[in-house]
Amino acid sequence: MTAMRNRSYPPRPISWPAGKNAAACLTFDMDAEAAVLTADISSIHRMTPMSHQSYGPLVGVPRILDLLARHDVRATFFVPGYSAERYPEVVRSIAEAGHEIAHHSYFHENTVGMDEQTEAAMIDRGLRALNDVAGVRPVGYRAPMWELNYHTPRLLAERGFLYDSSLMDSDHPYLLAVDESPDASTLVEIPVSWGLDDWEQYAFLPGLIGSGVIESPAKALEMWTLELDAMHRLGAAFVLCCHPFLSGRPSRAEALERLIERMKALDGLWITTVGEVARHTASLNLAPRTCPQPVIPADAYWVARPPTPEGT
């Protein structure tokens, strides 16, 4: 029973900078074609799905940059290396506008079960691409589809990343130990949730992605506003994840603008980048916590056994 017990504990609310009582981050995953090509590489021959994805960097990003400039808000753009190489001028425009650029894989790869060597090569390839295109060395990472492996945090710490934004076990930022050893390296974790992702509301390409239901921006705005208000009351960190090929569409961008207006109306809400939240959290000298992997009891023979990782 001792080995099975989750010895982690819920993160507590953190203190925010003077005059602030909660935080809100607008984040944009510029996946472009890579997300769909990972779902089905044969779609590389399909012009219409590829045009659906290229709408993001070609139309969505400029519209979003204009929106952010009007409201004097800085955001974080998580960019796959492949997207940076395919749309270098767009990525440079994001950096020139003063927004944070963070790492989001190389090809929006499916990392489920990916071995350490391959994942390390993927992270390094993405780092090179962002540096070559925009002269950026990102401090933050978001896994494609938010899928971290248990070895991923260590790979990030070894490469000097400050933070990750892929896990879902808290409303509050915290310090994540990369393993359970006493002297483990740490990352700041800025948690996310599927309810604050526009993919679940808007994404649909027949036979490729999505459920087939495309929700109204009014519904998305209602959901996100309710969560924003609740997290503000809790003193938490609200992290919205949008994709320019989705939320860059006209009516959805207008809904996003209404949400920004609501953010600006909330007393003491710090609207900032994920990197700034991570730097502040790192300054608090928090006790690190872990996200322990479940253990299957040996005598529960009827429970399916997980596959053995390659090389063990």
PDB file of C-alpha atoms in Angstrom:
ATOM      1  CA  MET A   1       0.000   0.000   0.000  1.00  0.00           C
ATOM      2  CA  THR A   2       2.862   2.417   0.783  1.00  0.00           C
ATOM      3  CA  ALA A   3       4.248   2.165  -2.761  1.00  0.00           C
ATOM      4  CA  MET A   4       0.811   2.883  -4.212  1.00  0.00           C
ATOM      5  CA  ARG A   5       0.146   6.021  -2.200  1.00  0.00           C
ATOM      6  CA  ASN A   6       0.344   9.359  -3.970  1.00  0.00           C
ATOM      7  CA  ARG A   7       2.593  11.331  -1.639  1.00  0.00           C
ATOM      8  CA  SER A   8       2.060  14.594  -3.489  1.00  0.00           C
ATOM      9  CA  TYR A   9       0.000  17.400  -1.990  1.00  0.00           C
ATOM     10  CA  PRO A  10      -2.164  20.089  -3.550  1.00  0.00           C
ATOM     11  CA  PRO A  11      -0.306  23.303  -4.360  1.00  0.00           C
ATOM     12  CA  ARG A  12      -1.295  26.237  -2.202  1.00  0.00           C
ATOM     13  CA  PRO A  13      -2.164  29.696  -3.509  1.00  0.00           C
ATOM     14  CA  ILE A  14       0.922  31.813  -4.075  1.00  0.00           C
ATOM     15  CA  SER A  15       1.497  35.477  -3.292  1.00  0.00           C
ATOM     16  CA  TRP A  16       1.377  37.778  -6.306  1.00  0.00           C
ATOM     17  CA  PRO A  17       3.272  41.033  -6.964  1.00  0.00           C
ATOM     18  CA  ALA A  18       2.196  44.083  -4.988  1.00  0.00           C
ATOM     19  CA  GLY A  19      -1.288  45.192  -5.933  1.00  0.00           C
ATOM     20  CA  LYS A  20      -2.095  41.927  -7.725  1.00  0.00           C
ATOM     21  CA  ASN A  21      -4.295  39.109  -6.411  1.00  0.00           C
ATOM     22  CA  ALA A  22      -4.473  36.722  -9.399  1.00  0.00           C
ATOM     23  CA  ALA A  23      -2.978  36.280 -12.856  1.00  0.00           C
ATOM     24  CA  ALA A  24      -4.283  35.761 -16.385  1.00  0.00           C
ATOM     25  CA  CYS A  25      -2.238  34.612 -19.381  1.00  0.00           C
ATOM     26  CA  LEU A  26      -3.346  34.610 -22.994  1.00  0.00           C
ATOM     27  CA  THR A  27      -1.485  31.892 -24.884  1.00  0.00           C
ATOM     28  CA  PHE A  28      -1.558  31.003 -28.566  1.00  0.00           C
ATOM     29  CA  ASP A  29      -0.310  27.708 -30.018  1.00  0.00           C
ATOM     30  CA  MET A  30       0.803  28.430 -33.590  1.00  0.00           C
ATOM     31  CA  ASP A  31       0.524  24.821 -34.762  1.00  0.00           C
ATOM     32  CA  ALA A  32      -0.307  25.658 -38.399  1.00  0.00           C
ATOM     33  CA  GLU A  33      -0.095  22.552 -40.621  1.00  0.00           C
ATOM     34  CA  ALA A  34       1.970  20.471 -38.196  1.00  0.00           C
ATOM     35  CA  ALA A  35      -0.908  19.484 -35.903  1.00  0.00           C
ATOM     36  CA  VAL A  36      -2.934  18.014 -38.768  1.00  0.00           C
ATOM     37  CA  LEU A  37       0.064  16.402 -40.450  1.00  0.00           C
ATOM     38  CA  THR A  38       0.809  14.593 -37.200  1.00  0.00           C
ATOM     39  CA  ALA A  39      -2.765  13.308 -37.125  1.00  0.00           C
ATOM     40  CA  ASP A  40      -2.475  12.069 -40.729  1.00  0.00           C
ATOM     41  CA  ILE A  41       0.702  12.667 -42.700  1.00  0.00           C
ATOM     42  CA  SER A  42      -1.093  11.779 -45.940  1.00  0.00           C
ATOM     43  CA  SER A  43      -3.075  15.024 -45.583  1.00  0.00           C
ATOM     44  CA  ILE A  44       0.078  16.766 -46.843  1.00  0.00           C
ATOM     45  CA  HIS A  45      -1.431  16.121 -50.310  1.00  0.00           C
ATOM     46  CA  ARG A  46      -4.795  17.726 -49.411  1.00  0.00           C
ATOM     47  CA  MET A  47      -4.825  21.408 -50.300  1.00  0.00           C
ATOM     48  CA  THR A  48      -8.026  22.380 -48.474  1.00  0.00           C
ATOM     49  CA  PRO A  49      -7.080  21.029 -45.003  1.00  0.00           C
ATOM     50  CA  MET A  50      -3.647  22.610 -45.394  1.00  0.00           C
ATOM     51  CA  SER A  51      -5.267  25.953 -46.243  1.00  0.00           C
ATOM     52  CA  HIS A  52      -7.472  25.601 -43.144  1.00  0.00           C
ATOM     53  CA  GLN A  53      -4.324  25.375 -41.032  1.00  0.00           C
ATOM     54  CA  SER A  54      -2.351  28.078 -42.825  1.00  0.00           C
ATOM     55  CA  TYR A  55      -5.174  30.522 -42.007  1.00  0.00           C
ATOM     56  CA  GLY A  56      -3.611  30.656 -38.545  1.00  0.00           C
ATOM     57  CA  PRO A  57      -0.249  32.226 -39.363  1.00  0.00           C
ATOM     58  CA  LEU A  58      -1.450  34.073 -42.476  1.00  0.00           C
ATOM     59  CA  VAL A  59      -4.643  35.684 -41.114  1.00  0.00           C
ATOM     60  CA  GLY A  60      -5.191  34.682 -37.488  1.00  0.00           C
ATOM     61  CA  VAL A  61      -1.844  35.809 -36.077  1.00  0.00           C
ATOM     62  CA  PRO A  62      -1.948  39.323 -37.626  1.00  0.00           C
ATOM     63  CA  ARG A  63      -5.534  39.755 -36.392  1.00  0.00           C
ATOM     64  CA  ILE A  64      -4.565  38.600 -32.890  1.00  0.00           C
ATOM     65  CA  LEU A  65      -1.487  40.825 -32.824  1.00  0.00           C
ATOM     66  CA  ASP A  66      -3.670  43.819 -33.737  1.00  0.00           C
ATOM     67  CA  LEU A  67      -6.129  42.875 -30.970  1.00  0.00           C
ATOM     68  CA  LEU A  68      -3.379  42.565 -28.363  1.00  0.00           C
ATOM     69  CA  ALA A  69      -1.845  45.877 -29.448  1.00  0.00           C
ATOM     70  CA  ARG A  70      -5.180  47.684 -29.106  1.00  0.00           C
ATOM     71  CA  HIS A  71      -5.444  46.494 -25.518  1.00  0.00           C
ATOM     72  CA  ASP A  72      -1.729  46.837 -24.695  1.00  0.00           C
ATOM     73  CA  VAL A  73      -1.566  43.188 -23.600  1.00  0.00           C
ATOM     74  CA  ARG A  74       1.454  40.893 -23.927  1.00  0.00           C
ATOM     75  CA  ALA A  75       0.837  37.211 -24.645  1.00  0.00           C
ATOM     76  CA  THR A  76       2.801  33.974 -24.985  1.00  0.00           C
ATOM     77  CA  PHE A  77       2.983  32.217 -28.357  1.00  0.00           C
ATOM     78  CA  PHE A  78       3.959  28.538 -28.232  1.00  0.00           C
ATOM     79  CA  VAL A  79       5.516  27.769 -31.609  1.00  0.00           C
ATOM     80  CA  PRO A  80       6.577  24.408 -33.079  1.00  0.00           C
ATOM     81  CA  GLY A  81       9.964  24.635 -34.777  1.00  0.00           C
ATOM     82  CA  TYR A  82       8.499  23.444 -38.078  1.00  0.00           C
ATOM     83  CA  SER A  83       5.911  26.242 -38.012  1.00  0.00           C
ATOM     84  CA  ALA A  84       8.685  28.762 -37.367  1.00  0.00           C
ATOM     85  CA  GLU A  85      10.660  27.484 -40.351  1.00  0.00           C
ATOM     86  CA  ARG A  86       7.591  27.560 -42.600  1.00  0.00           C
ATOM     87  CA  TYR A  87       6.436  31.043 -41.484  1.00  0.00           C
ATOM     88  CA  PRO A  88       9.585  32.878 -40.366  1.00  0.00           C
ATOM     89  CA  GLU A  89       8.260  36.398 -41.009  1.00  0.00           C
ATOM     90  CA  VAL A  90       5.176  35.677 -38.906  1.00  0.00           C
ATOM     91  CA  VAL A  91       7.241  34.408 -35.979  1.00  0.00           C
ATOM     92  CA  ARG A  92       9.558  37.392 -36.206  1.00  0.00           C
ATOM     93  CA  SER A  93       6.522  39.702 -36.179  1.00  0.00           C
ATOM     94  CA  ILE A  94       5.395  38.113 -32.911  1.00  0.00           C
ATOM     95  CA  ALA A  95       8.795  38.730 -31.330  1.00  0.00           C
ATOM     96  CA  GLU A  96       9.000  42.271 -32.710  1.00  0.00           C
ATOM     97  CA  ALA A  97       5.613  43.056 -31.142  1.00  0.00           C
ATOM     98  CA  GLY A  98       7.074  42.226 -27.724  1.00  0.00           C
ATOM     99  CA  HIS A  99       5.336  38.921 -27.065  1.00  0.00           C
ATOM    100  CA  GLU A 100       6.942  35.862 -25.538  1.00  0.00           C
ATOM    101  CA  ILE A 101       7.826  32.989 -27.855  1.00  0.00           C
ATOM    102  CA  ALA A 102       7.941  29.584 -26.172  1.00  0.00           C
ATOM    103  CA  HIS A 103       8.758  26.043 -27.341  1.00  0.00           C
ATOM    104  CA  HIS A 104       5.978  23.744 -28.568  1.00  0.00           C
ATOM    105  CA  SER A 105       7.841  20.731 -30.017  1.00  0.00           C
ATOM    106  CA  TYR A 106       9.308  20.555 -33.506  1.00  0.00           C
ATOM    107  CA  PHE A 107       6.489  19.018 -35.585  1.00  0.00           C
ATOM    108  CA  HIS A 108       3.666  18.920 -33.008  1.00  0.00           C
ATOM    109  CA  GLU A 109       4.680  15.265 -32.654  1.00  0.00           C
ATOM    110  CA  ASN A 110       2.606  12.661 -30.850  1.00  0.00           C
ATOM    111  CA  THR A 111       4.874  12.245 -27.834  1.00  0.00           C
ATOM    112  CA  VAL A 112       2.856   9.515 -26.089  1.00  0.00           C
ATOM    113  CA  GLY A 113       5.373   6.794 -25.262  1.00  0.00           C
ATOM    114  CA  MET A 114       8.182   8.601 -27.090  1.00  0.00           C
ATOM    115  CA  ASP A 115      11.581   7.413 -25.838  1.00  0.00           C
ATOM    116  CA  GLU A 116      13.988   9.829 -24.171  1.00  0.00           C
ATOM    117  CA  GLN A 117      16.505   9.938 -26.992  1.00  0.00           C
ATOM    118  CA  THR A 118      13.881  10.785 -29.605  1.00  0.00           C
ATOM    119  CA  GLU A 119      12.187  13.344 -27.397  1.00  0.00           C
ATOM    120  CA  ALA A 120      15.515  15.005 -26.625  1.00  0.00           C
ATOM    121  CA  ALA A 121      16.256  15.239 -30.361  1.00  0.00           C
ATOM    122  CA  MET A 122      12.792  16.735 -30.944  1.00  0.00           C
ATOM    123  CA  ILE A 123      13.290  19.382 -28.241  1.00  0.00           C
ATOM    124  CA  ASP A 124      16.747  20.264 -29.549  1.00  0.00           C
ATOM    125  CA  ARG A 125      15.521  20.527 -33.155  1.00  0.00           C
ATOM    126  CA  GLY A 126      12.777  22.900 -32.028  1.00  0.00           C
ATOM    127  CA  LEU A 127      15.273  25.015 -30.087  1.00  0.00           C
ATOM    128  CA  ARG A 128      17.505  25.349 -33.141  1.00  0.00           C
ATOM    129  CA  ALA A 129      14.596  26.362 -35.337  1.00  0.00           C
ATOM    130  CA  LEU A 130      13.389  29.120 -32.993  1.00  0.00           C
ATOM    131  CA  ASN A 131      16.916  30.441 -32.615  1.00  0.00           C
ATOM    132  CA  ASP A 132      17.635  30.362 -36.364  1.00  0.00           C
ATOM    133  CA  VAL A 133      14.339  32.030 -37.301  1.00  0.00           C
ATOM    134  CA  ALA A 134      13.854  34.620 -34.566  1.00  0.00           C
ATOM    135  CA  GLY A 135      17.029  34.618 -32.457  1.00  0.00           C
ATOM    136  CA  VAL A 136      14.964  33.352 -29.539  1.00  0.00           C
ATOM    137  CA  ARG A 137      16.082  30.976 -26.775  1.00  0.00           C
ATOM    138  CA  PRO A 138      12.738  30.149 -25.109  1.00  0.00           C
ATOM    139  CA  VAL A 139      12.482  29.686 -21.354  1.00  0.00           C
ATOM    140  CA  GLY A 140       9.126  27.893 -21.547  1.00  0.00           C
ATOM    141  CA  TYR A 141       7.754  24.681 -23.017  1.00  0.00           C
ATOM    142  CA  ARG A 142       4.315  23.274 -23.757  1.00  0.00           C
ATOM    143  CA  ALA A 143       4.039  19.670 -24.901  1.00  0.00           C
ATOM    144  CA  PRO A 144       1.995  18.967 -28.046  1.00  0.00           C
ATOM    145  CA  MET A 145      -1.521  17.996 -26.938  1.00  0.00           C
ATOM    146  CA  TRP A 146      -0.163  18.662 -23.402  1.00  0.00           C
ATOM    147  CA  GLU A 147       1.292  15.124 -23.321  1.00  0.00           C
ATOM    148  CA  LEU A 148       4.325  14.999 -21.034  1.00  0.00           C
ATOM    149  CA  ASN A 149       6.191  11.755 -20.477  1.00  0.00           C
ATOM    150  CA  TYR A 150       7.583  11.179 -16.997  1.00  0.00           C
ATOM    151  CA  HIS A 151      11.086  11.794 -18.374  1.00  0.00           C
ATOM    152  CA  THR A 152      10.166  15.051 -20.138  1.00  0.00           C
ATOM    153  CA  PRO A 153      10.630  17.423 -17.157  1.00  0.00           C
ATOM    154  CA  ARG A 154      14.195  16.202 -16.661  1.00  0.00           C
ATOM    155  CA  LEU A 155      14.980  16.743 -20.354  1.00  0.00           C
ATOM    156  CA  LEU A 156      13.663  20.294 -20.053  1.00  0.00           C
ATOM    157  CA  ALA A 157      15.628  21.032 -16.875  1.00  0.00           C
ATOM    158  CA  GLU A 158      18.818  19.706 -18.478  1.00  0.00           C
ATOM    159  CA  ARG A 159      18.327  22.238 -21.283  1.00  0.00           C
ATOM    160  CA  GLY A 160      17.821  25.174 -18.940  1.00  0.00           C
ATOM    161  CA  PHE A 161      14.092  25.708 -19.341  1.00  0.00           C
ATOM    162  CA  LEU A 162      12.489  27.770 -16.580  1.00  0.00           C
ATOM    163  CA  TYR A 163       8.952  26.469 -16.912  1.00  0.00           C
ATOM    164  CA  ASP A 164       6.516  23.997 -18.403  1.00  0.00           C
ATOM    165  CA  SER A 165       2.821  24.582 -19.075  1.00  0.00           C
ATOM    166  CA  SER A 166       1.358  21.129 -19.754  1.00  0.00           C
ATOM    167  CA  LEU A 167       0.100  19.608 -16.468  1.00  0.00           C
ATOM    168  CA  MET A 168      -3.370  19.817 -14.971  1.00  0.00           C
ATOM    169  CA  ASP A 169      -3.208  19.004 -11.237  1.00  0.00           C
ATOM    170  CA  SER A 170      -3.597  22.523  -9.832  1.00  0.00           C
ATOM    171  CA  ASP A 171      -5.214  25.929 -10.174  1.00  0.00           C
ATOM    172  CA  HIS A 172      -2.020  27.568  -8.929  1.00  0.00           C
ATOM    173  CA  PRO A 173       1.552  27.715 -10.277  1.00  0.00           C
ATOM    174  CA  TYR A 174       4.040  25.562  -8.374  1.00  0.00           C
ATOM    175  CA  LEU A 175       7.578  24.234  -8.362  1.00  0.00           C
ATOM    176  CA  LEU A 176       7.816  20.793  -9.993  1.00  0.00           C
ATOM    177  CA  ALA A 177      10.634  18.400  -9.035  1.00  0.00           C
ATOM    178  CA  VAL A 178      11.709  16.556 -12.174  1.00  0.00           C
ATOM    179  CA  ASP A 179      11.972  13.285 -10.253  1.00  0.00           C
ATOM    180  CA  GLU A 180      11.556  12.067  -6.664  1.00  0.00           C
ATOM    181  CA  SER A 181      15.216  12.202  -5.621  1.00  0.00           C
ATOM    182  CA  PRO A 182      16.056  14.622  -2.753  1.00  0.00           C
ATOM    183  CA  ASP A 183      18.281  16.845  -4.909  1.00  0.00           C
ATOM    184  CA  ALA A 184      16.123  16.803  -8.055  1.00  0.00           C
ATOM    185  CA  SER A 185      16.186  19.746 -10.433  1.00  0.00           C
ATOM    186  CA  THR A 186      13.014  21.791 -10.688  1.00  0.00           C
ATOM    187  CA  LEU A 187      10.820  23.579 -13.190  1.00  0.00           C
ATOM    188  CA  VAL A 188       8.039  26.045 -12.572  1.00  0.00           C
ATOM    189  CA  GLU A 189       4.747  24.464 -13.628  1.00  0.00           C
ATOM    190  CA  ILE A 190       1.995  26.775 -14.913  1.00  0.00           C
ATOM    191  CA  PRO A 191      -1.066  24.466 -15.051  1.00  0.00           C
ATOM    192  CA  VAL A 192      -3.607  24.287 -17.864  1.00  0.00           C
ATOM    193  CA  SER A 193      -6.961  22.598 -18.467  1.00  0.00           C
ATOM    194  CA  TRP A 194      -8.976  21.362 -21.432  1.00  0.00           C
ATOM    195  CA  GLY A 195     -11.860  23.662 -20.504  1.00  0.00           C
ATOM    196  CA  LEU A 196      -9.658  26.645 -21.353  1.00  0.00           C
ATOM    197  CA  ASP A 197      -8.634  25.383 -24.799  1.00  0.00           C
ATOM    198  CA  ASP A 198     -10.370  26.605 -27.954  1.00  0.00           C
ATOM    199  CA  TRP A 199      -9.564  23.300 -29.705  1.00  0.00           C
ATOM    200  CA  GLU A 200     -12.375  21.626 -27.791  1.00  0.00           C
ATOM    201  CA  GLN A 201     -14.807  24.346 -28.886  1.00  0.00           C
ATOM    202  CA  TYR A 202     -13.938  25.025 -32.495  1.00  0.00           C
ATOM    203  CA  ALA A 203     -11.658  22.413 -34.069  1.00  0.00           C
ATOM    204  CA  PHE A 204     -13.132  20.311 -36.859  1.00  0.00           C
ATOM    205  CA  LEU A 205     -11.732  18.970 -40.115  1.00  0.00           C
ATOM    206  CA  PRO A 206     -13.746  16.075 -41.578  1.00  0.00           C
ATOM    207  CA  GLY A 207     -11.898  12.802 -41.085  1.00  0.00           C
ATOM    208  CA  LEU A 208      -8.917  14.500 -39.449  1.00  0.00           C
ATOM    209  CA  ILE A 209      -9.609  16.365 -36.205  1.00  0.00           C
ATOM    210  CA  GLY A 210     -12.494  17.267 -33.927  1.00  0.00           C
ATOM    211  CA  SER A 211     -15.826  15.799 -32.914  1.00  0.00           C
ATOM    212  CA  GLY A 212     -17.868  17.340 -35.710  1.00  0.00           C
ATOM    213  CA  VAL A 213     -19.431  19.934 -33.380  1.00  0.00           C
ATOM    214  CA  ILE A 214     -18.353  23.541 -33.856  1.00  0.00           C
ATOM    215  CA  GLU A 215     -19.505  25.619 -30.896  1.00  0.00           C
ATOM    216  CA  SER A 216     -20.668  29.227 -30.882  1.00  0.00           C
ATOM    217  CA  PRO A 217     -18.156  31.855 -29.752  1.00  0.00           C
ATOM    218  CA  ALA A 218     -20.868  32.998 -27.336  1.00  0.00           C
ATOM    219  CA  LYS A 219     -20.697  29.629 -25.581  1.00  0.00           C
ATOM    220  CA  ALA A 220     -16.900  29.699 -25.422  1.00  0.00           C
ATOM    221  CA  LEU A 221     -16.942  33.262 -24.074  1.00  0.00           C
ATOM    222  CA  GLU A 222     -19.454  32.285 -21.392  1.00  0.00           C
ATOM    223  CA  MET A 223     -17.374  29.273 -20.291  1.00  0.00           C
ATOM    224  CA  TRP A 224     -14.120  31.179 -20.212  1.00  0.00           C
ATOM    225  CA  THR A 225     -15.614  34.198 -18.421  1.00  0.00           C
ATOM    226  CA  LEU A 226     -17.103  32.002 -15.705  1.00  0.00           C
ATOM    227  CA  GLU A 227     -13.733  30.313 -15.191  1.00  0.00           C
ATOM    228  CA  LEU A 228     -11.879  33.637 -15.258  1.00  0.00           C
ATOM    229  CA  ASP A 229     -14.123  35.120 -12.576  1.00  0.00           C
ATOM    230  CA  ALA A 230     -13.868  32.007 -10.381  1.00  0.00           C
ATOM    231  CA  MET A 231     -10.081  31.807 -10.679  1.00  0.00           C
ATOM    232  CA  HIS A 232      -9.792  35.506  -9.913  1.00  0.00           C
ATOM    233  CA  ARG A 233     -11.707  34.925  -6.680  1.00  0.00           C
ATOM    234  CA  LEU A 234      -9.357  32.031  -5.822  1.00  0.00           C
ATOM    235  CA  GLY A 235      -6.211  34.032  -6.491  1.00  0.00           C
ATOM    236  CA  ALA A 236      -5.229  31.512  -9.167  1.00  0.00           C
ATOM    237  CA  ALA A 237      -3.598  31.657 -12.595  1.00  0.00           C
ATOM    238  CA  PHE A 238      -6.028  31.648 -15.528  1.00  0.00           C
ATOM    239  CA  VAL A 239      -4.245  30.277 -18.618  1.00  0.00           C
ATOM    240  CA  LEU A 240      -6.237  30.391 -21.845  1.00  0.00           C
ATOM    241  CA  CYS A 241      -4.964  28.326 -24.796  1.00  0.00           C
ATOM    242  CA  CYS A 242      -6.039  29.473 -28.259  1.00  0.00           C
ATOM    243  CA  HIS A 243      -4.957  28.514 -31.762  1.00  0.00           C
ATOM    244  CA  PRO A 244      -4.734  31.253 -34.401  1.00  0.00           C
ATOM    245  CA  PHE A 245      -6.337  29.011 -37.056  1.00  0.00           C
ATOM    246  CA  LEU A 246      -9.358  28.738 -34.727  1.00  0.00           C
ATOM    247  CA  SER A 247      -9.655  31.839 -32.523  1.00  0.00           C
ATOM    248  CA  GLY A 248      -8.266  34.042 -35.285  1.00  0.00           C
ATOM    249  CA  ARG A 249     -11.571  33.738 -37.170  1.00  0.00           C
ATOM    250  CA  PRO A 250     -13.557  37.014 -37.054  1.00  0.00           C
ATOM    251  CA  SER A 251     -16.402  36.299 -34.622  1.00  0.00           C
ATOM    252  CA  ARG A 252     -14.121  34.266 -32.368  1.00  0.00           C
ATOM    253  CA  ALA A 253     -11.572  37.075 -32.247  1.00  0.00           C
ATOM    254  CA  GLU A 254     -14.395  39.420 -31.245  1.00  0.00           C
ATOM    255  CA  ALA A 255     -15.339  37.024 -28.413  1.00  0.00           C
ATOM    256  CA  LEU A 256     -11.705  36.979 -27.332  1.00  0.00           C
ATOM    257  CA  GLU A 257     -11.746  40.775 -27.250  1.00  0.00           C
ATOM    258  CA  ARG A 258     -14.771  40.693 -24.939  1.00  0.00           C
ATOM    259  CA  LEU A 259     -12.841  38.357 -22.656  1.00  0.00           C
ATOM    260  CA  ILE A 260      -9.848  40.720 -22.583  1.00  0.00           C
ATOM    261  CA  GLU A 261     -12.185  43.579 -21.688  1.00  0.00           C
ATOM    262  CA  ARG A 262     -13.495  41.493 -18.787  1.00  0.00           C
ATOM    263  CA  MET A 263      -9.916  40.728 -17.670  1.00  0.00           C
ATOM    264  CA  LYS A 264      -9.055  44.416 -17.627  1.00  0.00           C
ATOM    265  CA  ALA A 265     -12.148  45.171 -15.527  1.00  0.00           C
ATOM    266  CA  LEU A 266     -11.167  42.787 -12.705  1.00  0.00           C
ATOM    267  CA  ASP A 267      -9.414  44.471  -9.783  1.00  0.00           C
ATOM    268  CA  GLY A 268      -5.896  43.292  -9.135  1.00  0.00           C
ATOM    269  CA  LEU A 269      -5.712  40.877 -12.073  1.00  0.00           C
ATOM    270  CA  TRP A 270      -2.177  40.644 -13.473  1.00  0.00           C
ATOM    271  CA  ILE A 271      -2.486  40.162 -17.241  1.00  0.00           C
ATOM    272  CA  THR A 272       0.921  39.012 -18.359  1.00  0.00           C
ATOM    273  CA  THR A 273       2.962  36.349 -20.126  1.00  0.00           C
ATOM    274  CA  VAL A 274       3.473  32.817 -18.857  1.00  0.00           C
ATOM    275  CA  GLY A 275       7.187  33.578 -18.598  1.00  0.00           C
ATOM    276  CA  GLU A 276       6.555  36.472 -16.226  1.00  0.00           C
ATOM    277  CA  VAL A 277       4.317  34.319 -14.026  1.00  0.00           C
ATOM    278  CA  ALA A 278       7.022  31.648 -14.016  1.00  0.00           C
ATOM    279  CA  ARG A 279       9.764  34.112 -13.076  1.00  0.00           C
ATOM    280  CA  HIS A 280       7.645  35.459 -10.233  1.00  0.00           C
ATOM    281  CA  THR A 281       6.821  31.932  -9.008  1.00  0.00           C
ATOM    282  CA  ALA A 282      10.498  30.951  -9.123  1.00  0.00           C
ATOM    283  CA  SER A 283      11.342  33.929  -6.877  1.00  0.00           C
ATOM    284  CA  LEU A 284       9.097  32.664  -4.048  1.00  0.00           C
ATOM    285  CA  ASN A 285      11.350  29.791  -2.893  1.00  0.00           C
ATOM    286  CA  LEU A 286       8.471  27.317  -2.864  1.00  0.00           C
ATOM    287  CA  ALA A 287       8.945  23.728  -1.722  1.00  0.00           C
ATOM    288  CA  PRO A 288       9.096  21.466  -4.816  1.00  0.00           C
ATOM    289  CA  ARG A 289       6.380  18.893  -5.351  1.00  0.00           C
ATOM    290  CA  THR A 290       6.062  15.874  -7.627  1.00  0.00           C
ATOM    291  CA  CYS A 291       3.449  14.324  -9.882  1.00  0.00           C
ATOM    292  CA  PRO A 292       3.987  10.630  -9.008  1.00  0.00           C
ATOM    293  CA  GLN A 293       3.359   7.894 -11.541  1.00  0.00           C
ATOM    294  CA  PRO A 294       0.648   5.392 -10.500  1.00  0.00           C
ATOM    295  CA  VAL A 295       1.797   1.963  -9.316  1.00  0.00           C
ATOM    296  CA  ILE A 296      -0.227  -1.199 -10.063  1.00  0.00           C
ATOM    297  CA  PRO A 297      -0.287  -3.658  -7.118  1.00  0.00           C
ATOM    298  CA  ALA A 298       1.366  -6.940  -8.019  1.00  0.00           C
ATOM    299  CA  ASP A 299      -1.366  -9.105  -6.483  1.00  0.00           C
ATOM    300  CA  ALA A 300      -4.184  -7.474  -8.500  1.00  0.00           C
ATOM    301  CA  TYR A 301      -3.517  -9.902 -11.319  1.00  0.00           C
ATOM    302  CA  TRP A 302      -6.747  -9.054 -13.168  1.00  0.00           C
ATOM    303  CA  VAL A 303      -5.645  -5.445 -13.762  1.00  0.00           C
ATOM    304  CA  ALA A 304      -4.027  -4.916 -17.162  1.00  0.00           C
ATOM    305  CA  ARG A 305      -0.274  -4.411 -17.069  1.00  0.00           C
ATOM    306  CA  PRO A 306       1.185  -1.348 -18.798  1.00  0.00           C
ATOM    307  CA  PRO A 307       3.546  -2.111 -21.673  1.00  0.00           C
ATOM    308  CA  THR A 308       7.222  -2.253 -20.742  1.00  0.00           C
ATOM    309  CA  PRO A 309       9.094   0.831 -21.992  1.00  0.00           C
ATOM    310  CA  GLU A 310      11.535   0.148 -24.812  1.00  0.00           C
ATOM    311  CA  GLY A 311      15.040  -0.591 -23.655  1.00  0.00           C
ATOM    312  CA  THR A 312      14.120  -1.813 -20.148  1.00  0.00           C
TER     313      THR A 312
END
